[in-house]
CSV table of C-alpha atoms in Angstrom, one decimal:
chain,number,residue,atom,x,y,z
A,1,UNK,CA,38.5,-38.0,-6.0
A,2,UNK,CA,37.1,-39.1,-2.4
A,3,UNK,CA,37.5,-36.1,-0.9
A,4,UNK,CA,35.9,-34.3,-4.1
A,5,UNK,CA,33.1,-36.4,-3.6
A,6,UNK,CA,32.9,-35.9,-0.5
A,7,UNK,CA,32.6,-32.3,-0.3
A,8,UNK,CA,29.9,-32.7,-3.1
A,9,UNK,CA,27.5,-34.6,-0.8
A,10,UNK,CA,27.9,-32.2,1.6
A,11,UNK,CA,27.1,-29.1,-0.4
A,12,UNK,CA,24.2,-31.1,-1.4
A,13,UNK,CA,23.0,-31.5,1.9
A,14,UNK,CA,23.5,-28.3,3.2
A,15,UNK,CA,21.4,-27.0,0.5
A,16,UNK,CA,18.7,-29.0,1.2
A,17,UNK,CA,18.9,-26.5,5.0
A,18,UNK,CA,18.2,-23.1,2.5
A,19,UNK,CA,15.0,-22.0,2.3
A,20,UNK,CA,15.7,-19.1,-0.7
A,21,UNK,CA,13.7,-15.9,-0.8
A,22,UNK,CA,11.6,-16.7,-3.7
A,23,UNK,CA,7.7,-16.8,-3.9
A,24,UNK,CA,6.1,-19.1,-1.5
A,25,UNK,CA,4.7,-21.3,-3.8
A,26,UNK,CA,8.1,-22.7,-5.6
A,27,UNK,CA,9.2,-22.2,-1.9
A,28,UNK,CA,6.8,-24.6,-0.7
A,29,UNK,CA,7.1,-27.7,-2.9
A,30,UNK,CA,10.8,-27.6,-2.6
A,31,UNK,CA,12.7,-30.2,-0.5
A,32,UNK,CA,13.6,-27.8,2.3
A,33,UNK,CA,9.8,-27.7,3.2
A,34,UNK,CA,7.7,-30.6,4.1
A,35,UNK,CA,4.3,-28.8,4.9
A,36,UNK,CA,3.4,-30.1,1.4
A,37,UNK,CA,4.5,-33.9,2.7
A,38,UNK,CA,2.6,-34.0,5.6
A,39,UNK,CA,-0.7,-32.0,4.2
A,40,UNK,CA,-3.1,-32.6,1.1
A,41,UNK,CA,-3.3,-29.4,-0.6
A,42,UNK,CA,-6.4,-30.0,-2.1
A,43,UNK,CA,-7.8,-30.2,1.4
A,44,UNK,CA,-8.2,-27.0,2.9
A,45,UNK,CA,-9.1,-27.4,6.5
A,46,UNK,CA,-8.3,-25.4,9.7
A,47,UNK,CA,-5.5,-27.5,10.4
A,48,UNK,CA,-4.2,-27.1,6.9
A,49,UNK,CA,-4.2,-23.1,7.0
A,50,UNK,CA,-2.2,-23.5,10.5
A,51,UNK,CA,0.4,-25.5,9.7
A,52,UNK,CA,0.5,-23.0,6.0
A,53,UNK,CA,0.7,-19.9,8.5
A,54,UNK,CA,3.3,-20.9,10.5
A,55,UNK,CA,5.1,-22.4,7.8
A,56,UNK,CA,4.9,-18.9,6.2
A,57,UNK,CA,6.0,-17.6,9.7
A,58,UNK,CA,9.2,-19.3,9.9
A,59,UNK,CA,10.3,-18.4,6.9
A,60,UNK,CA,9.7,-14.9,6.1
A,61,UNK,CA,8.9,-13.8,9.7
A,62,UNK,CA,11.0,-15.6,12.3
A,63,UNK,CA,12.5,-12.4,13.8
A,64,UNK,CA,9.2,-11.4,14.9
A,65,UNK,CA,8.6,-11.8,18.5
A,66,UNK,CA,5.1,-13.7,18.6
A,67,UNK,CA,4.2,-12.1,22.2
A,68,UNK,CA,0.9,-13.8,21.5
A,69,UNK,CA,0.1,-17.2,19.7
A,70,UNK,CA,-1.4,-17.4,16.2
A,71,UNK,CA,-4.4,-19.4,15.4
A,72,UNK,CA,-6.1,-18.7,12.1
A,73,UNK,CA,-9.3,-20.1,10.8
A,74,UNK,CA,-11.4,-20.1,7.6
A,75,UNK,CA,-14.6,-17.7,7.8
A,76,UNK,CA,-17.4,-17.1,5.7
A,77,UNK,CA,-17.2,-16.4,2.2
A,78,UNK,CA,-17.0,-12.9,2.0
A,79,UNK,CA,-16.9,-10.4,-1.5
A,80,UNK,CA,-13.7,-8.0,-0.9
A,81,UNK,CA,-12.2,-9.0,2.5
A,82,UNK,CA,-9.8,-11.5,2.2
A,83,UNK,CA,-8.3,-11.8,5.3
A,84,UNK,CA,-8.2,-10.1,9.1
A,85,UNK,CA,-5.8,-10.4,12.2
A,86,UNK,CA,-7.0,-9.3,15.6
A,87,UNK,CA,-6.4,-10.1,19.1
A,88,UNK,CA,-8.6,-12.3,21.8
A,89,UNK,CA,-7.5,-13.4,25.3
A,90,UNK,CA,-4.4,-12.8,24.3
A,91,UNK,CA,-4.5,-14.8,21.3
A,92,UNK,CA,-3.9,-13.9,17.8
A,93,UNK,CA,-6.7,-14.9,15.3
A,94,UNK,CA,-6.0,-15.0,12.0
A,95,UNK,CA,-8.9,-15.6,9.7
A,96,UNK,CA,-8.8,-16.3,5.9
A,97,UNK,CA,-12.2,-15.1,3.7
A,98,UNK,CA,-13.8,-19.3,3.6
A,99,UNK,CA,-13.4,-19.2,-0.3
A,100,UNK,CA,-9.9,-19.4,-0.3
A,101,UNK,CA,-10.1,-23.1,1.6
A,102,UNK,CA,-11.9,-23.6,-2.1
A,103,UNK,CA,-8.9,-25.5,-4.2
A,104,UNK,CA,-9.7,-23.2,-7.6
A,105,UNK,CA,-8.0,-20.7,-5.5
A,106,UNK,CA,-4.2,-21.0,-6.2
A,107,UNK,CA,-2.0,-21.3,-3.5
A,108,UNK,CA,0.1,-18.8,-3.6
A,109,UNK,CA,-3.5,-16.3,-3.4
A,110,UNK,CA,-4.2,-18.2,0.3
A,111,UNK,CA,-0.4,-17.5,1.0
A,112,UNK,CA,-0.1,-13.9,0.2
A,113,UNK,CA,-3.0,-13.2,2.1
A,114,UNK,CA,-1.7,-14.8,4.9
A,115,UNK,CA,2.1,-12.6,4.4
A,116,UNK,CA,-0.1,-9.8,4.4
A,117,UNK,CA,-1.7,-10.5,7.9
A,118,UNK,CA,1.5,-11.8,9.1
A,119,UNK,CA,2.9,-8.6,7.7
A,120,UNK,CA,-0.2,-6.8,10.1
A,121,UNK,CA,1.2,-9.0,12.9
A,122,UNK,CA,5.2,-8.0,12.6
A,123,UNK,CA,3.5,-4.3,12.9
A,124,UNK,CA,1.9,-4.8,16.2
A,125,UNK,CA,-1.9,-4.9,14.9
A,126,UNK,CA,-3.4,-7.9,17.1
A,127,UNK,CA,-0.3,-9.0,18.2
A,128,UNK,CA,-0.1,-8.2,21.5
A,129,UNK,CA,3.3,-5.9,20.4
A,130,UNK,CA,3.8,-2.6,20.8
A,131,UNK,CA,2.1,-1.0,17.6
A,132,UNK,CA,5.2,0.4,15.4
A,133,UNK,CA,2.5,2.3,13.0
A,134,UNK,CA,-0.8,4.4,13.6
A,135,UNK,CA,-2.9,2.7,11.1
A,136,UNK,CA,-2.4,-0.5,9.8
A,137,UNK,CA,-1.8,0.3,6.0
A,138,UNK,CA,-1.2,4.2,5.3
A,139,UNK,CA,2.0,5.0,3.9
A,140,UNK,CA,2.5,1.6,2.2
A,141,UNK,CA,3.6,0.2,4.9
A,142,UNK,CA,2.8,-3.5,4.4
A,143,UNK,CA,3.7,-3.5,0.8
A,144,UNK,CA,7.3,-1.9,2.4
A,145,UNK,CA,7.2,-5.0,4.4
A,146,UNK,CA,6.8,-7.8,1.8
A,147,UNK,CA,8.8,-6.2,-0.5
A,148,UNK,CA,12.0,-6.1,2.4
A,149,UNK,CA,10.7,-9.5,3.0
A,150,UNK,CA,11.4,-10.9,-0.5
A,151,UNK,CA,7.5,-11.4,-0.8
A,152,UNK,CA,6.7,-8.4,-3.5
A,153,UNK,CA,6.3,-11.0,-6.2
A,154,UNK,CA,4.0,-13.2,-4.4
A,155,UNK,CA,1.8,-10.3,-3.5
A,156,UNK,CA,2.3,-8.7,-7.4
A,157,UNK,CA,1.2,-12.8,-8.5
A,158,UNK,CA,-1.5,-12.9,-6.3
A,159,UNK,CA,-3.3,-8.9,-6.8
A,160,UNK,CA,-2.8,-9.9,-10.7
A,161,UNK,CA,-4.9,-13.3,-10.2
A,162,UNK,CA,-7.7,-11.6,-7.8
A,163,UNK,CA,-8.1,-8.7,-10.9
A,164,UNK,CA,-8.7,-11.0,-13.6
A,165,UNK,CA,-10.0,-13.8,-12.1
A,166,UNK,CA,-11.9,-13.3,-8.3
A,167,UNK,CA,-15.3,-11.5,-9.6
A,168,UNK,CA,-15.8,-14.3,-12.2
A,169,UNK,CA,-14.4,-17.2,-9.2
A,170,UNK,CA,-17.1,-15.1,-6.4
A,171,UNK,CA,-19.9,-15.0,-8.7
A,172,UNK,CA,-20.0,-18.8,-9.7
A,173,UNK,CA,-19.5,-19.7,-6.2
A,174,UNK,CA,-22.2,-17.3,-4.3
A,175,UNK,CA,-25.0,-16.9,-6.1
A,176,UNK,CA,-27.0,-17.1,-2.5
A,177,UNK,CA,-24.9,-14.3,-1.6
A,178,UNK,CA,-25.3,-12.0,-4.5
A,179,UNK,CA,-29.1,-12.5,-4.8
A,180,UNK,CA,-29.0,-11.5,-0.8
A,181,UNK,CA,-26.5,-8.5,-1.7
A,182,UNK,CA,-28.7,-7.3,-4.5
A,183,UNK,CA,-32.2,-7.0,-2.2
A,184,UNK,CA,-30.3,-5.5,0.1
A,185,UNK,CA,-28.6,-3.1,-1.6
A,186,UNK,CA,-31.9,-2.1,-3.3
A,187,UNK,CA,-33.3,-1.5,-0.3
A,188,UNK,CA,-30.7,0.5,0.6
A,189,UNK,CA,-31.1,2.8,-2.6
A,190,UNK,CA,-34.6,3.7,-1.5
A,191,UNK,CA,-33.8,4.5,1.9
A,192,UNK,CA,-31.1,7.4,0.8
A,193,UNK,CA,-33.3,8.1,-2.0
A,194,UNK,CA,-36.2,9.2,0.7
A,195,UNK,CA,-33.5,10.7,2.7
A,196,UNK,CA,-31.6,12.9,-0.1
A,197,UNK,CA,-35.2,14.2,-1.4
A,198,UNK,CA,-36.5,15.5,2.2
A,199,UNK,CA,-36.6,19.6,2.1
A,200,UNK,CA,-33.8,21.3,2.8
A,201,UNK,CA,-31.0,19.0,1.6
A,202,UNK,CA,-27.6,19.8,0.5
A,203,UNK,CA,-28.0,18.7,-3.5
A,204,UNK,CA,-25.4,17.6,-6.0
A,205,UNK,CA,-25.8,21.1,-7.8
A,206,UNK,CA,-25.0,22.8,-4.3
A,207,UNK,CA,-21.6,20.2,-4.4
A,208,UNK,CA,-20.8,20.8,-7.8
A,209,UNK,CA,-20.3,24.9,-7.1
A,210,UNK,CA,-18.9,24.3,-4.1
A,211,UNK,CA,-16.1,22.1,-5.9
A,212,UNK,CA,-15.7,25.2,-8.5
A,213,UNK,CA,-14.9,28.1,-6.3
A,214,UNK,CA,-12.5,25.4,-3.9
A,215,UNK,CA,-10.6,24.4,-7.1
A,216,UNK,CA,-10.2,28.1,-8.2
A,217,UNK,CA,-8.5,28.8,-4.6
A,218,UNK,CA,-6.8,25.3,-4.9
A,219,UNK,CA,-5.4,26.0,-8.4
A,220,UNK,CA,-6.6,23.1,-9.6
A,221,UNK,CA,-7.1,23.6,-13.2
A,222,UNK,CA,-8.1,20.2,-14.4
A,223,UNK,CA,-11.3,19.2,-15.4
A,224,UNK,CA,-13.5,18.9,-12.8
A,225,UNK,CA,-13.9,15.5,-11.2
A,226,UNK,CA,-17.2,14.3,-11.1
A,227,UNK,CA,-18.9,13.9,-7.7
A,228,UNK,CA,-22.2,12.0,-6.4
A,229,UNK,CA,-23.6,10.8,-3.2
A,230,UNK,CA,-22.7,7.8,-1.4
A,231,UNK,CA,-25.4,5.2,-0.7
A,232,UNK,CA,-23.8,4.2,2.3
A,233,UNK,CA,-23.9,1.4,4.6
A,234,UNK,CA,-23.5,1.7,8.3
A,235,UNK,CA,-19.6,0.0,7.9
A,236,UNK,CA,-18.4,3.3,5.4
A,237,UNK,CA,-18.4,5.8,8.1
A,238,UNK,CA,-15.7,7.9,6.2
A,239,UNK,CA,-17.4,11.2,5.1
A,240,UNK,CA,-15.9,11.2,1.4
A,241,UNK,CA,-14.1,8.3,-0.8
A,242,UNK,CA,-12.1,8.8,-3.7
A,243,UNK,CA,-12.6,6.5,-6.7
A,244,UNK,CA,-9.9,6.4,-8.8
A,245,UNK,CA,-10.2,4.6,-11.9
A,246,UNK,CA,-13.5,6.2,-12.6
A,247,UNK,CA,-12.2,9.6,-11.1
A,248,UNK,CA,-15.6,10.5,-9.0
A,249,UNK,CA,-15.4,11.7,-5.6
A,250,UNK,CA,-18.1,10.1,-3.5
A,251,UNK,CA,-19.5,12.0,-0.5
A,252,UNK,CA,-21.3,10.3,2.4
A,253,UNK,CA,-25.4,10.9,2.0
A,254,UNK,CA,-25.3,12.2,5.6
A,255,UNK,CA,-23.1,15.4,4.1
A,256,UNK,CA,-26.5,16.1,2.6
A,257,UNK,CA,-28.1,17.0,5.5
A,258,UNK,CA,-27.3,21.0,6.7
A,259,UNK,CA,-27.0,19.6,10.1
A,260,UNK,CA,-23.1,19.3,9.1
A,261,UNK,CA,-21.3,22.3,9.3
A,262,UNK,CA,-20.6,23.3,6.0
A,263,UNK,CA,-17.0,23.8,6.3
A,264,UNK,CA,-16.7,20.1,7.1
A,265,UNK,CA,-18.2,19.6,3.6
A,266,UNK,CA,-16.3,22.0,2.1
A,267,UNK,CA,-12.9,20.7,3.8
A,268,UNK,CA,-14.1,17.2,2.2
A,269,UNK,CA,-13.7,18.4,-1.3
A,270,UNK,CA,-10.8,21.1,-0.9
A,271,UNK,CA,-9.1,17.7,0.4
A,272,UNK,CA,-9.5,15.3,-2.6
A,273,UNK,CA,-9.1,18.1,-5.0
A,274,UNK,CA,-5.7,19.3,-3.4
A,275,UNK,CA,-4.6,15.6,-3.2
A,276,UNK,CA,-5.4,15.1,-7.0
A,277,UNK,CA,-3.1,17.8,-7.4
A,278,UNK,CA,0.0,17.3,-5.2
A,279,UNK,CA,0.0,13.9,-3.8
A,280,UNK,CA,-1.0,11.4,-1.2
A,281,UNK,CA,0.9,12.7,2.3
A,282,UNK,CA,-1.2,15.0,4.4
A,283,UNK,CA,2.2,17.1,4.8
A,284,UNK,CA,1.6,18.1,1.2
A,285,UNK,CA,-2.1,18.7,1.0
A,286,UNK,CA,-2.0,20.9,4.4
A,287,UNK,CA,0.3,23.8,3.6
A,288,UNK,CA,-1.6,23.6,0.1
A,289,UNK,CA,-4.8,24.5,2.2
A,290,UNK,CA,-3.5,26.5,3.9
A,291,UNK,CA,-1.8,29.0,0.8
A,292,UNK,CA,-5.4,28.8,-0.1
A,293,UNK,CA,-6.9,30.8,2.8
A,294,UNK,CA,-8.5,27.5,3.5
A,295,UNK,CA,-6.8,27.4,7.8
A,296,UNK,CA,-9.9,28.3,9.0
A,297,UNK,CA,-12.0,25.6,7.4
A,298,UNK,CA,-9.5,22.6,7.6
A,299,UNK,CA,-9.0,23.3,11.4
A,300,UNK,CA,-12.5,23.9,11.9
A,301,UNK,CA,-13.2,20.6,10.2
A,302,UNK,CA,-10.8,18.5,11.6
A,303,UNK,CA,-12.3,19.2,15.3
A,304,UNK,CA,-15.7,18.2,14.0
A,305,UNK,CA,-14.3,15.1,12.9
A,306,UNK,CA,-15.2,13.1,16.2
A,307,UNK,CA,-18.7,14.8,15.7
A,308,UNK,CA,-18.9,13.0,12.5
A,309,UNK,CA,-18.9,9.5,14.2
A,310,UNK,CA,-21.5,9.9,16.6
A,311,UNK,CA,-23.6,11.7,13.7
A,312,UNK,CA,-23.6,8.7,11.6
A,313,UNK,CA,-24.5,6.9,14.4
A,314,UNK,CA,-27.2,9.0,14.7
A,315,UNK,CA,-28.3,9.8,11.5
A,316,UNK,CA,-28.0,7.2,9.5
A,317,UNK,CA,-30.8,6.1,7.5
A,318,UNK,CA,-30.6,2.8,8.7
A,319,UNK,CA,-31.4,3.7,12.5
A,320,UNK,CA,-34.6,5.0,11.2
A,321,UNK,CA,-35.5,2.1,9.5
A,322,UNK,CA,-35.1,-0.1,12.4
């Protein structure tokens, strides 16, 4: 009976040492964790979020090599970005979107943000590590991450609560913000508007038989998708966006403007339609363009592509303005 006994005190101990794979929030107000012992949750402060990241860190990420040292802050209250990770003197700053330090926010949002970044960091982006991807999120690859990671369900818990919950949370927390947005996206409106209506400009109608004769070559025999111009600030420098749930391909304003080549236009929508149609990876849209006699035209577009960058720059609306 002693040594039963025994050996029961010690099972119980050791599994006080196990820290389970299981969503960070049960993870975190378990005995093996005493972040939530030496911390008030319901006050979110720099040091708070620090001793949360590394927490985080150790747990899910301790075979990363941390070539430089984390520090993360809270920033300002921000719409859509939640989080960033970048490097500075050889320092890794995290920093968290300031609404999250706001207790409404459950905790297991703040900590699948930071997996996420942390996720960014085991990759190489602002690490200081050799990057192990070209771009931080094609492919998947962060949600490959997470998932190997035994963090998918933290992520799943936390995407659910910021689609039902985060415009409703946003909106009754910046109303300074939205009135701000709201002028300046007006003003926006009216600069593209002057710009799209000058003389000579590509128009929607111009796009829309474009998109016919490309889906014809294409085979793409769906309805078409509907298209319209993108009113767009000088941060979305891509030339087209796809929007899925509402199925409209948006093209840049500057496309507009005959200066562009047309085959880069054209390659824009021969693109999107072709990925509608066979999938996400560029090694199934190209030999798809190319079946379609469309060589010439994706080669021709993808060397103007640097072009592009230092047109916006140029071009933009906005520089007028200034």
């Amino acid at each position: 009976m002693e040594d039963e006994s025994r050996r029961t005190n010690q099972k119980k101990a050791a599994s006080k040492d196990v820290i389970p794979l299981e969503p960070l929030e049960e993870v975190l107000i378990s005995e093996a964790v005493v972040i939530s012992d030496r911390l008030d949750v319901t006050s979110r402060d720099d040091t708070w979020l620090n001793a949360l990241v590394n927490q985080i860190r150790t747990t899910y990420f301790a075979d990363v090599v941390q070539t430089y040292p984390i520090v993360a802050h809270f920033g300002r209250r921000a719409h859509r970005r939640f989080g960033s990770i970048g490097a500075r003197n050889h320092t890794s700053i995290l920093r968290l979107n300031g609404l999250l330090a706001d207790p409404a926010v459950p905790l297991y949002v703040v900590e699948a943000v930071i997996a996420h970044e942390l996720a960014h960091y085991a990759h190489g982006f602002g690490s200081g590590s050799k990057r192990r991807y070209a771009a931080p999120h094609r492919g998947g690859v962060v949600d490959k991450e997470l998932e190997q990671r035994g963090l998918a369900p933290l992520a799943d818990r936390a995407k659910a609560w910021i689609e039902s919950e985060w415009e409703a949370f946003y909106q009754s927390r910046c109303a300074d913000l939205l009135r701000a947005a709201h002028v300046k996206q007006k003003a926006n409106e009216v600069l593209w508007q002057e710009f799209l209506a000058a003389p000579g400009r590509r128009t929607l109608a111009d796009i829309q038989e474009e998109m016919a004769d490309l889906a014809a070559r294409v085979g793409f025999f769906r309805p078409l998708p509907k298209v319209d111009w993108l009113f767009a600030t000088q941060r979305q420098k891509a030339p087209s966006y796809w929007q899925s749930k509402q199925q409209v391909l948006h093209l840049h304003g500057l496309l507009a403007d005959r200066r562009v080549p047309n085959y880069f236009v054209r390659f824009q929508i021969a693109y999107w339609l072709v990925r509608q149609k066979e999938g996400a990876p560029w090694s199934a849209i190209q030999p798809k363009l190319w079946e379609a006699g469309l060589r010439s035209v994706t080669q021709q577009a993808l060397n103007w592509r640097p072009r592009w960058s230092l047109f916006v720059k140029r071009y933009h609306p906005h520089k007028k303005a200034k």
